[in-house]
Amino acid sequence: MRSLLARSVSALARPPAVFWGMLFLLSASVHGMGLRAFVALPVDANGGVLRLAYTGAEDYGNGVLSAGLALGLAPRHALLFGLPYRFSSSQPDAVAPVSLLYRYTQWVKDSPHGTRRLAWLAGYSVPLSTDQHGAVQAGLVYTRFYRRHELDADILYQYGQASRPDSARIDISWQYRLSPRQHPQWGLAPQLNTVLELNGQWIRSQAVNRQLTAGLQWVWPRWVVEGGYGFGLARSDADAWVLSVRYHF
Amino acid sequence: MKKQLLMALGLVVAIGQAQAREVEIEVYGMTCAFCVDSLQRKLTKMDGIKSVNVSLKEKRVLLQTAADSPSLDSIRQTVVDAGFTPEKITVKDQKSQ
């Protein structure tokens, strides 16, 4: 990843597609309780979640600002929209393909102390300019919540069209509620979670990356403010940070 | 005159009580503040609901409603629409009876 990023940014003769492809795959998912992972928890019918997230590759002054929207259609059906916008120190800023995903929750097992849910993801990455190409997207997301712990795991495959290479991402996210230790009898208290994630990204015949991301989430009452830092596991300069704010309506 | 006023006041209170009902729902699947918030908003919008209290700790929802609305079926469906499982619905106190 070190040489990949360096080559992408400094050598303009080399197409920067891999660098940006990786950064887009690293950027926060449209709708998740983790920093990057998807989640299978419900979006209530006629409700939604709006999210703004910035993922930065610190060394190079480049980043991706993602605007996301999750809309609940019915108890088990949700639509996820994602619009990434690239900021670059060496190239013109640009809008990346829009991600449209439909999420269907296939399996639900609720209990007094939590829930287990499995959902399918399917959709399309829609190109917005002539030099972009689309991709068919398909994946799975699993969420297990128990008392103060939440575990999310997802895999999303993007089947690239024309010259766009296939790519995939896989995330495993563990969130632990630090505060409050116990919820109040009635009503709510502000909530603080720690987040630990393992994120993997792959682009066919070009690059593989793995990151360990650690962060914090503050939840109150319809807002989430969160931030984290991802440490490259393959190379130390594959680090990236993410800041995000979400609003549930 | 004083006696008549007291009787009228008593009648008003009695009518008010006759329209009150307390419903308790045991809800499975709630995990965080957003679950509480979305469920609370959905239930509050229903006709006949006077107050909604959610306990994330005990996975319980306590509703003060009019005597005969909303129906228990529509309450159950609202919980399902919010994405949760209404495990048990109990009418705790029907003051009109």
Tab-separated table of C-alpha atoms in Angstrom:
chain	number	residue	atom	x	y	z
A	1	MET	CA	0.000	0.000	0.000
A	2	ARG	CA	2.933	2.358	0.761
A	3	SER	CA	4.359	2.190	-2.718
A	4	LEU	CA	0.887	2.063	-4.173
A	5	LEU	CA	-0.149	5.349	-2.587
A	6	ALA	CA	3.164	7.030	-3.315
A	7	ARG	CA	3.147	6.047	-6.947
A	8	SER	CA	-0.454	7.054	-7.358
A	9	VAL	CA	0.048	10.509	-5.989
A	10	SER	CA	3.507	11.501	-7.100
A	11	ALA	CA	3.777	9.894	-10.522
A	12	LEU	CA	1.075	11.541	-12.544
A	13	ALA	CA	1.863	9.369	-15.544
A	14	ARG	CA	0.426	6.406	-13.660
A	15	PRO	CA	-3.348	6.186	-13.543
A	16	PRO	CA	-4.523	6.888	-9.991
A	17	ALA	CA	-7.439	4.466	-10.217
A	18	VAL	CA	-6.033	1.983	-7.730
A	19	PHE	CA	-5.277	4.617	-5.123
A	20	TRP	CA	-8.750	6.050	-5.325
A	21	GLY	CA	-10.401	2.685	-5.654
A	22	MET	CA	-8.744	1.652	-2.408
A	23	LEU	CA	-9.646	4.862	-0.645
A	24	PHE	CA	-13.275	4.523	-1.753
A	25	LEU	CA	-13.341	0.975	-0.443
A	26	LEU	CA	-11.837	2.239	2.803
A	27	SER	CA	-14.335	5.034	3.206
A	28	ALA	CA	-17.193	4.740	5.673
A	29	SER	CA	-20.168	2.676	4.622
A	30	VAL	CA	-23.420	4.426	3.993
A	31	HIS	CA	-25.224	2.901	6.887
A	32	GLY	CA	-23.457	1.152	9.680
A	33	MET	CA	-23.058	1.282	13.393
A	34	GLY	CA	-19.373	0.614	12.942
A	35	LEU	CA	-16.968	3.138	11.482
A	36	ARG	CA	-16.796	1.361	8.147
A	37	ALA	CA	-18.777	-1.833	8.497
A	38	PHE	CA	-22.333	-2.286	7.323
A	39	VAL	CA	-24.987	-3.291	9.799
A	40	ALA	CA	-28.112	-5.439	9.681
A	41	LEU	CA	-29.997	-3.519	12.374
A	42	PRO	CA	-33.392	-2.110	11.375
A	43	VAL	CA	-34.105	1.196	9.694
A	44	ASP	CA	-37.714	1.837	10.618
A	45	ALA	CA	-40.252	2.092	7.822
A	46	ASN	CA	-40.437	5.720	6.591
A	47	GLY	CA	-37.430	6.616	8.727
A	48	GLY	CA	-33.818	6.999	7.771
A	49	VAL	CA	-30.230	7.798	8.571
A	50	LEU	CA	-28.165	10.587	7.050
A	51	ARG	CA	-24.404	10.298	7.269
A	52	LEU	CA	-21.439	12.466	6.380
A	53	ALA	CA	-18.009	10.911	6.691
A	54	TYR	CA	-14.517	11.952	5.752
A	55	THR	CA	-11.809	9.370	5.180
A	56	GLY	CA	-8.331	10.804	4.859
A	57	ALA	CA	-5.041	9.334	3.695
A	58	GLU	CA	-3.028	11.469	6.050
A	59	ASP	CA	0.354	11.458	4.357
A	60	TYR	CA	-0.801	12.834	1.057
A	61	GLY	CA	-3.525	15.323	1.770
A	62	ASN	CA	-6.055	13.266	-0.112
A	63	GLY	CA	-9.395	12.108	1.117
A	64	VAL	CA	-12.928	11.053	0.369
A	65	LEU	CA	-15.997	12.819	1.697
A	66	SER	CA	-18.961	10.433	1.654
A	67	ALA	CA	-22.565	11.499	1.914
A	68	GLY	CA	-24.835	8.605	2.719
A	69	LEU	CA	-28.530	8.052	3.154
A	70	ALA	CA	-30.320	4.952	4.417
A	71	LEU	CA	-34.078	4.815	3.982
A	72	GLY	CA	-36.373	2.268	5.599
A	73	LEU	CA	-39.024	1.048	3.142
A	74	ALA	CA	-40.603	-1.674	5.253
A	75	PRO	CA	-39.571	-3.565	8.390
A	76	ARG	CA	-37.061	-5.746	6.502
A	77	HIS	CA	-36.345	-3.585	3.466
A	78	ALA	CA	-33.977	-0.632	3.230
A	79	LEU	CA	-32.301	1.416	0.514
A	80	LEU	CA	-28.743	2.676	0.968
A	81	PHE	CA	-27.313	5.526	-1.111
A	82	GLY	CA	-23.698	6.648	-1.043
A	83	LEU	CA	-22.066	9.542	-2.848
A	84	PRO	CA	-18.286	9.791	-2.402
A	85	TYR	CA	-16.455	12.983	-3.340
A	86	ARG	CA	-12.700	12.919	-3.754
A	87	PHE	CA	-10.383	15.670	-2.540
A	88	SER	CA	-6.914	15.593	-3.983
A	89	SER	CA	-3.784	17.672	-3.582
A	90	SER	CA	-2.492	16.692	-7.008
A	91	GLN	CA	-5.594	16.293	-9.148
A	92	PRO	CA	-8.928	18.006	-9.638
A	93	ASP	CA	-11.555	17.131	-7.075
A	94	ALA	CA	-14.192	14.787	-8.438
A	95	VAL	CA	-17.386	12.946	-7.678
A	96	ALA	CA	-17.024	9.157	-7.648
A	97	PRO	CA	-19.707	6.681	-8.767
A	98	VAL	CA	-22.852	6.680	-6.656
A	99	SER	CA	-23.476	3.498	-4.712
A	100	LEU	CA	-27.072	2.247	-4.661
A	101	LEU	CA	-27.754	-0.756	-2.477
A	102	TYR	CA	-30.896	-2.574	-1.489
A	103	ARG	CA	-30.773	-4.404	1.832
A	104	TYR	CA	-33.137	-7.230	2.627
A	105	THR	CA	-33.068	-8.692	6.127
A	106	GLN	CA	-33.539	-12.393	5.578
A	107	TRP	CA	-33.272	-13.680	9.132
A	108	VAL	CA	-34.070	-12.113	12.492
A	109	LYS	CA	-33.732	-13.631	15.928
A	110	ASP	CA	-34.614	-11.095	18.621
A	111	SER	CA	-34.142	-11.812	22.304
A	112	PRO	CA	-34.498	-9.861	25.575
A	113	HIS	CA	-30.796	-8.977	25.546
A	114	GLY	CA	-30.203	-8.290	21.889
A	115	THR	CA	-30.645	-9.543	18.390
A	116	ARG	CA	-29.092	-11.553	15.581
A	117	ARG	CA	-29.783	-10.517	11.994
A	118	LEU	CA	-28.616	-11.525	8.558
A	119	ALA	CA	-29.223	-9.333	5.514
A	120	TRP	CA	-28.459	-9.407	1.810
A	121	LEU	CA	-27.039	-6.491	-0.097
A	122	ALA	CA	-27.537	-5.992	-3.812
A	123	GLY	CA	-27.172	-2.964	-6.048
A	124	TYR	CA	-25.199	-0.993	-8.550
A	125	SER	CA	-22.395	1.516	-8.508
A	126	VAL	CA	-23.574	4.178	-10.944
A	127	PRO	CA	-20.928	6.106	-12.934
A	128	LEU	CA	-21.415	9.868	-13.077
A	129	SER	CA	-18.956	10.753	-15.840
A	130	THR	CA	-17.739	9.272	-19.094
A	131	ASP	CA	-14.382	8.206	-17.637
A	132	GLN	CA	-16.072	6.122	-14.934
A	133	HIS	CA	-17.585	2.663	-15.194
A	134	GLY	CA	-20.278	0.984	-13.174
A	135	ALA	CA	-20.178	-2.131	-11.038
A	136	VAL	CA	-22.773	-4.631	-9.910
A	137	GLN	CA	-22.660	-5.043	-6.144
A	138	ALA	CA	-23.688	-7.983	-3.994
A	139	GLY	CA	-22.954	-8.954	-0.436
A	140	LEU	CA	-24.001	-10.101	2.992
A	141	VAL	CA	-24.094	-8.454	6.387
A	142	TYR	CA	-24.516	-10.085	9.790
A	143	THR	CA	-25.113	-8.328	13.112
A	144	ARG	CA	-25.046	-9.850	16.559
A	145	PHE	CA	-25.954	-7.627	19.506
A	146	TYR	CA	-25.758	-8.887	23.058
A	147	ARG	CA	-25.936	-6.701	26.168
A	148	ARG	CA	-23.032	-4.215	25.763
A	149	HIS	CA	-21.483	-5.821	22.690
A	150	GLU	CA	-22.232	-5.486	18.998
A	151	LEU	CA	-20.532	-7.493	16.283
A	152	ASP	CA	-21.010	-6.640	12.611
A	153	ALA	CA	-19.514	-8.567	9.735
A	154	ASP	CA	-19.955	-7.846	6.043
A	155	ILE	CA	-18.628	-8.763	2.664
A	156	LEU	CA	-19.391	-6.799	-0.501
A	157	TYR	CA	-18.254	-7.781	-3.979
A	158	GLN	CA	-18.248	-5.295	-6.859
A	159	TYR	CA	-18.291	-6.819	-10.336
A	160	GLY	CA	-16.745	-4.122	-12.495
A	161	GLN	CA	-18.012	-3.306	-15.959
A	162	ALA	CA	-15.872	-2.329	-18.965
A	163	SER	CA	-12.358	-1.498	-17.703
A	164	ARG	CA	-13.322	-1.175	-14.057
A	165	PRO	CA	-11.656	-4.012	-12.152
A	166	ASP	CA	-13.612	-6.230	-9.773
A	167	SER	CA	-13.175	-5.304	-6.145
A	168	ALA	CA	-14.329	-6.440	-2.743
A	169	ARG	CA	-14.371	-5.359	0.854
A	170	ILE	CA	-14.752	-7.280	4.046
A	171	ASP	CA	-15.256	-5.797	7.488
A	172	ILE	CA	-15.546	-7.171	10.984
A	173	SER	CA	-16.518	-4.616	13.604
A	174	TRP	CA	-16.817	-4.964	17.363
A	175	GLN	CA	-18.430	-2.194	19.388
A	176	TYR	CA	-18.484	-2.124	23.160
A	177	ARG	CA	-20.626	0.241	25.217
A	178	LEU	CA	-18.359	1.957	27.732
A	179	SER	CA	-21.024	4.207	29.159
A	180	PRO	CA	-23.566	3.907	30.583
A	181	ARG	CA	-22.758	0.549	32.125
A	182	GLN	CA	-26.484	0.130	32.649
A	183	HIS	CA	-29.271	1.946	30.854
A	184	PRO	CA	-31.545	4.070	33.019
A	185	GLN	CA	-34.852	2.535	34.067
A	186	TRP	CA	-36.781	4.842	31.724
A	187	GLY	CA	-35.565	7.152	28.990
A	188	LEU	CA	-32.058	7.440	27.649
A	189	ALA	CA	-28.582	8.535	28.642
A	190	PRO	CA	-25.768	9.645	26.303
A	191	GLN	CA	-23.808	6.642	25.124
A	192	LEU	CA	-20.102	6.178	24.502
A	193	ASN	CA	-18.843	3.175	22.538
A	194	THR	CA	-15.414	1.931	21.613
A	195	VAL	CA	-15.025	0.501	18.130
A	196	LEU	CA	-12.466	-1.974	16.866
A	197	GLU	CA	-12.580	-3.078	13.244
A	198	LEU	CA	-10.697	-5.273	10.870
A	199	ASN	CA	-11.144	-3.982	7.321
A	200	GLY	CA	-9.952	-5.662	4.155
A	201	GLN	CA	-10.027	-4.346	0.600
A	202	TRP	CA	-9.131	-6.063	-2.635
A	203	ILE	CA	-8.941	-4.880	-6.238
A	204	ARG	CA	-8.460	-7.589	-8.863
A	205	SER	CA	-4.844	-8.013	-9.972
A	206	GLN	CA	-3.897	-4.661	-8.468
A	207	ALA	CA	-3.899	-4.425	-4.711
A	208	VAL	CA	-4.885	-5.909	-1.372
A	209	ASN	CA	-5.032	-3.974	1.855
A	210	ARG	CA	-5.881	-4.757	5.458
A	211	GLN	CA	-6.442	-2.317	8.263
A	212	LEU	CA	-7.101	-2.403	11.957
A	213	THR	CA	-9.285	0.566	12.879
A	214	ALA	CA	-9.861	1.787	16.424
A	215	GLY	CA	-12.234	4.565	17.363
A	216	LEU	CA	-14.913	6.058	19.562
A	217	GLN	CA	-18.598	6.780	19.057
A	218	TRP	CA	-20.732	9.215	20.966
A	219	VAL	CA	-24.465	8.644	20.623
A	220	TRP	CA	-27.086	11.133	21.763
A	221	PRO	CA	-30.051	11.044	21.216
A	222	ARG	CA	-30.502	10.966	17.431
A	223	TRP	CA	-26.926	11.907	16.566
A	224	VAL	CA	-23.764	9.871	16.317
A	225	VAL	CA	-20.401	11.616	16.264
A	226	GLU	CA	-17.515	9.257	15.741
A	227	GLY	CA	-13.906	9.057	14.757
A	228	GLY	CA	-11.203	6.487	14.341
A	229	TYR	CA	-7.796	5.736	13.010
A	230	GLY	CA	-6.975	2.819	10.755
A	231	PHE	CA	-3.544	1.238	10.975
A	232	GLY	CA	-2.303	-0.482	7.837
A	233	LEU	CA	-1.470	-4.094	8.627
A	234	ALA	CA	0.434	-4.787	5.442
A	235	ARG	CA	2.310	-1.470	5.352
A	236	SER	CA	2.555	1.214	7.981
A	237	ASP	CA	1.767	4.103	5.646
A	238	ALA	CA	-1.563	2.628	4.606
A	239	ASP	CA	-2.987	4.412	7.625
A	240	ALA	CA	-6.200	6.380	7.186
A	241	TRP	CA	-8.463	8.216	9.564
A	242	VAL	CA	-12.207	8.627	9.490
A	243	LEU	CA	-14.531	11.224	11.008
A	244	SER	CA	-18.258	10.873	10.722
A	245	VAL	CA	-21.533	12.355	11.861
A	246	ARG	CA	-24.917	10.684	11.540
A	247	TYR	CA	-28.455	11.805	12.117
A	248	HIS	CA	-31.408	9.457	12.512
A	249	PHE	CA	-34.806	10.741	11.461
B	1	MET	CA	-73.140	25.677	45.153
B	2	LYS	CA	-69.887	24.312	46.540
B	3	LYS	CA	-71.325	20.792	46.560
B	4	GLN	CA	-72.456	21.154	42.952
B	5	LEU	CA	-68.994	22.297	41.886
B	6	LEU	CA	-67.383	19.335	43.632
B	7	MET	CA	-69.819	16.951	41.933
B	8	ALA	CA	-69.078	18.466	38.549
B	9	LEU	CA	-65.350	18.171	39.181
B	10	GLY	CA	-65.803	14.549	40.243
B	11	LEU	CA	-67.752	13.838	37.074
B	12	VAL	CA	-65.006	15.327	34.905
B	13	VAL	CA	-62.361	13.229	36.674
B	14	ALA	CA	-64.508	10.100	36.315
B	15	ILE	CA	-64.968	10.704	32.567
B	16	GLY	CA	-61.225	11.242	32.188
B	17	GLN	CA	-60.502	7.994	33.988
B	18	ALA	CA	-63.057	6.144	31.916
B	19	GLN	CA	-61.025	6.956	28.805
B	20	ALA	CA	-57.666	5.857	30.194
B	21	ARG	CA	-55.889	2.591	29.564
B	22	GLU	CA	-52.377	1.444	30.381
B	23	VAL	CA	-50.733	-0.990	27.998
B	24	GLU	CA	-47.404	-2.698	28.556
B	25	ILE	CA	-45.434	-4.195	25.676
B	26	GLU	CA	-42.450	-6.448	26.075
B	27	VAL	CA	-40.233	-5.650	23.079
B	28	TYR	CA	-37.336	-7.825	21.946
B	29	GLY	CA	-34.569	-6.627	19.670
B	30	MET	CA	-34.020	-3.090	20.959
B	31	THR	CA	-30.313	-2.392	21.160
B	32	CYS	CA	-29.573	1.321	21.362
B	33	ALA	CA	-30.854	4.877	21.645
B	34	PHE	CA	-32.049	4.903	18.029
B	35	CYS	CA	-34.261	1.911	18.629
B	36	VAL	CA	-35.858	3.704	21.558
B	37	ASP	CA	-36.200	6.939	19.650
B	38	SER	CA	-37.749	5.437	16.526
B	39	LEU	CA	-40.157	3.257	18.494
B	40	GLN	CA	-41.166	6.171	20.698
B	41	ARG	CA	-41.829	8.423	17.704
B	42	LYS	CA	-43.860	5.797	15.874
B	43	LEU	CA	-46.030	5.024	18.867
B	44	THR	CA	-46.526	8.697	19.739
B	45	LYS	CA	-47.934	9.341	16.255
B	46	MET	CA	-50.738	6.817	16.736
B	47	ASP	CA	-54.241	8.091	17.436
B	48	GLY	CA	-55.328	7.580	21.015
B	49	ILE	CA	-51.822	7.469	22.476
B	50	LYS	CA	-51.426	9.855	25.400
B	51	SER	CA	-47.926	9.000	26.545
B	52	VAL	CA	-45.092	6.631	25.654
B	53	ASN	CA	-42.327	5.507	27.993
B	54	VAL	CA	-39.623	3.130	26.832
B	55	SER	CA	-37.263	1.207	29.079
B	56	LEU	CA	-34.233	0.008	27.158
B	57	LYS	CA	-33.015	-1.552	30.368
B	58	GLU	CA	-36.067	-3.746	30.804
B	59	LYS	CA	-37.103	-3.944	27.136
B	60	ARG	CA	-40.536	-2.637	28.061
B	61	VAL	CA	-42.811	0.024	26.643
B	62	LEU	CA	-45.543	1.569	28.737
B	63	LEU	CA	-48.387	3.320	26.922
B	64	GLN	CA	-51.161	5.506	28.273
B	65	THR	CA	-53.952	5.315	25.728
B	66	ALA	CA	-57.604	6.077	25.233
B	67	ALA	CA	-59.942	3.349	26.442
B	68	ASP	CA	-60.541	1.645	23.125
B	69	SER	CA	-57.917	2.929	20.726
B	70	PRO	CA	-55.496	2.156	19.309
B	71	SER	CA	-56.220	-1.546	19.036
B	72	LEU	CA	-53.682	-3.998	20.392
B	73	ASP	CA	-53.209	-5.332	16.845
B	74	SER	CA	-52.267	-1.897	15.520
B	75	ILE	CA	-49.887	-1.385	18.445
B	76	ARG	CA	-48.276	-4.736	17.672
B	77	GLN	CA	-47.967	-3.813	13.978
B	78	THR	CA	-46.354	-0.479	14.815
B	79	VAL	CA	-43.682	-2.232	16.854
B	80	VAL	CA	-43.078	-4.623	13.944
B	81	ASP	CA	-42.860	-1.678	11.491
B	82	ALA	CA	-40.181	-0.143	13.678
B	83	GLY	CA	-38.185	-3.348	13.199
B	84	PHE	CA	-38.669	-5.093	16.546
B	85	THR	CA	-40.473	-8.077	17.988
B	86	PRO	CA	-43.478	-7.389	20.257
B	87	GLU	CA	-43.192	-10.419	22.484
B	88	LYS	CA	-46.108	-9.790	24.812
B	89	ILE	CA	-48.787	-7.093	25.086
B	90	THR	CA	-50.681	-6.659	28.331
B	91	VAL	CA	-53.490	-4.269	29.221
B	92	LYS	CA	-52.422	-3.433	32.741
B	93	ASP	CA	-55.149	-1.051	33.757
B	94	GLN	CA	-58.480	-0.385	32.035
B	95	LYS	CA	-60.039	2.333	34.132
B	96	SER	CA	-63.303	2.430	32.243
B	97	GLN	CA	-64.199	-1.062	33.456
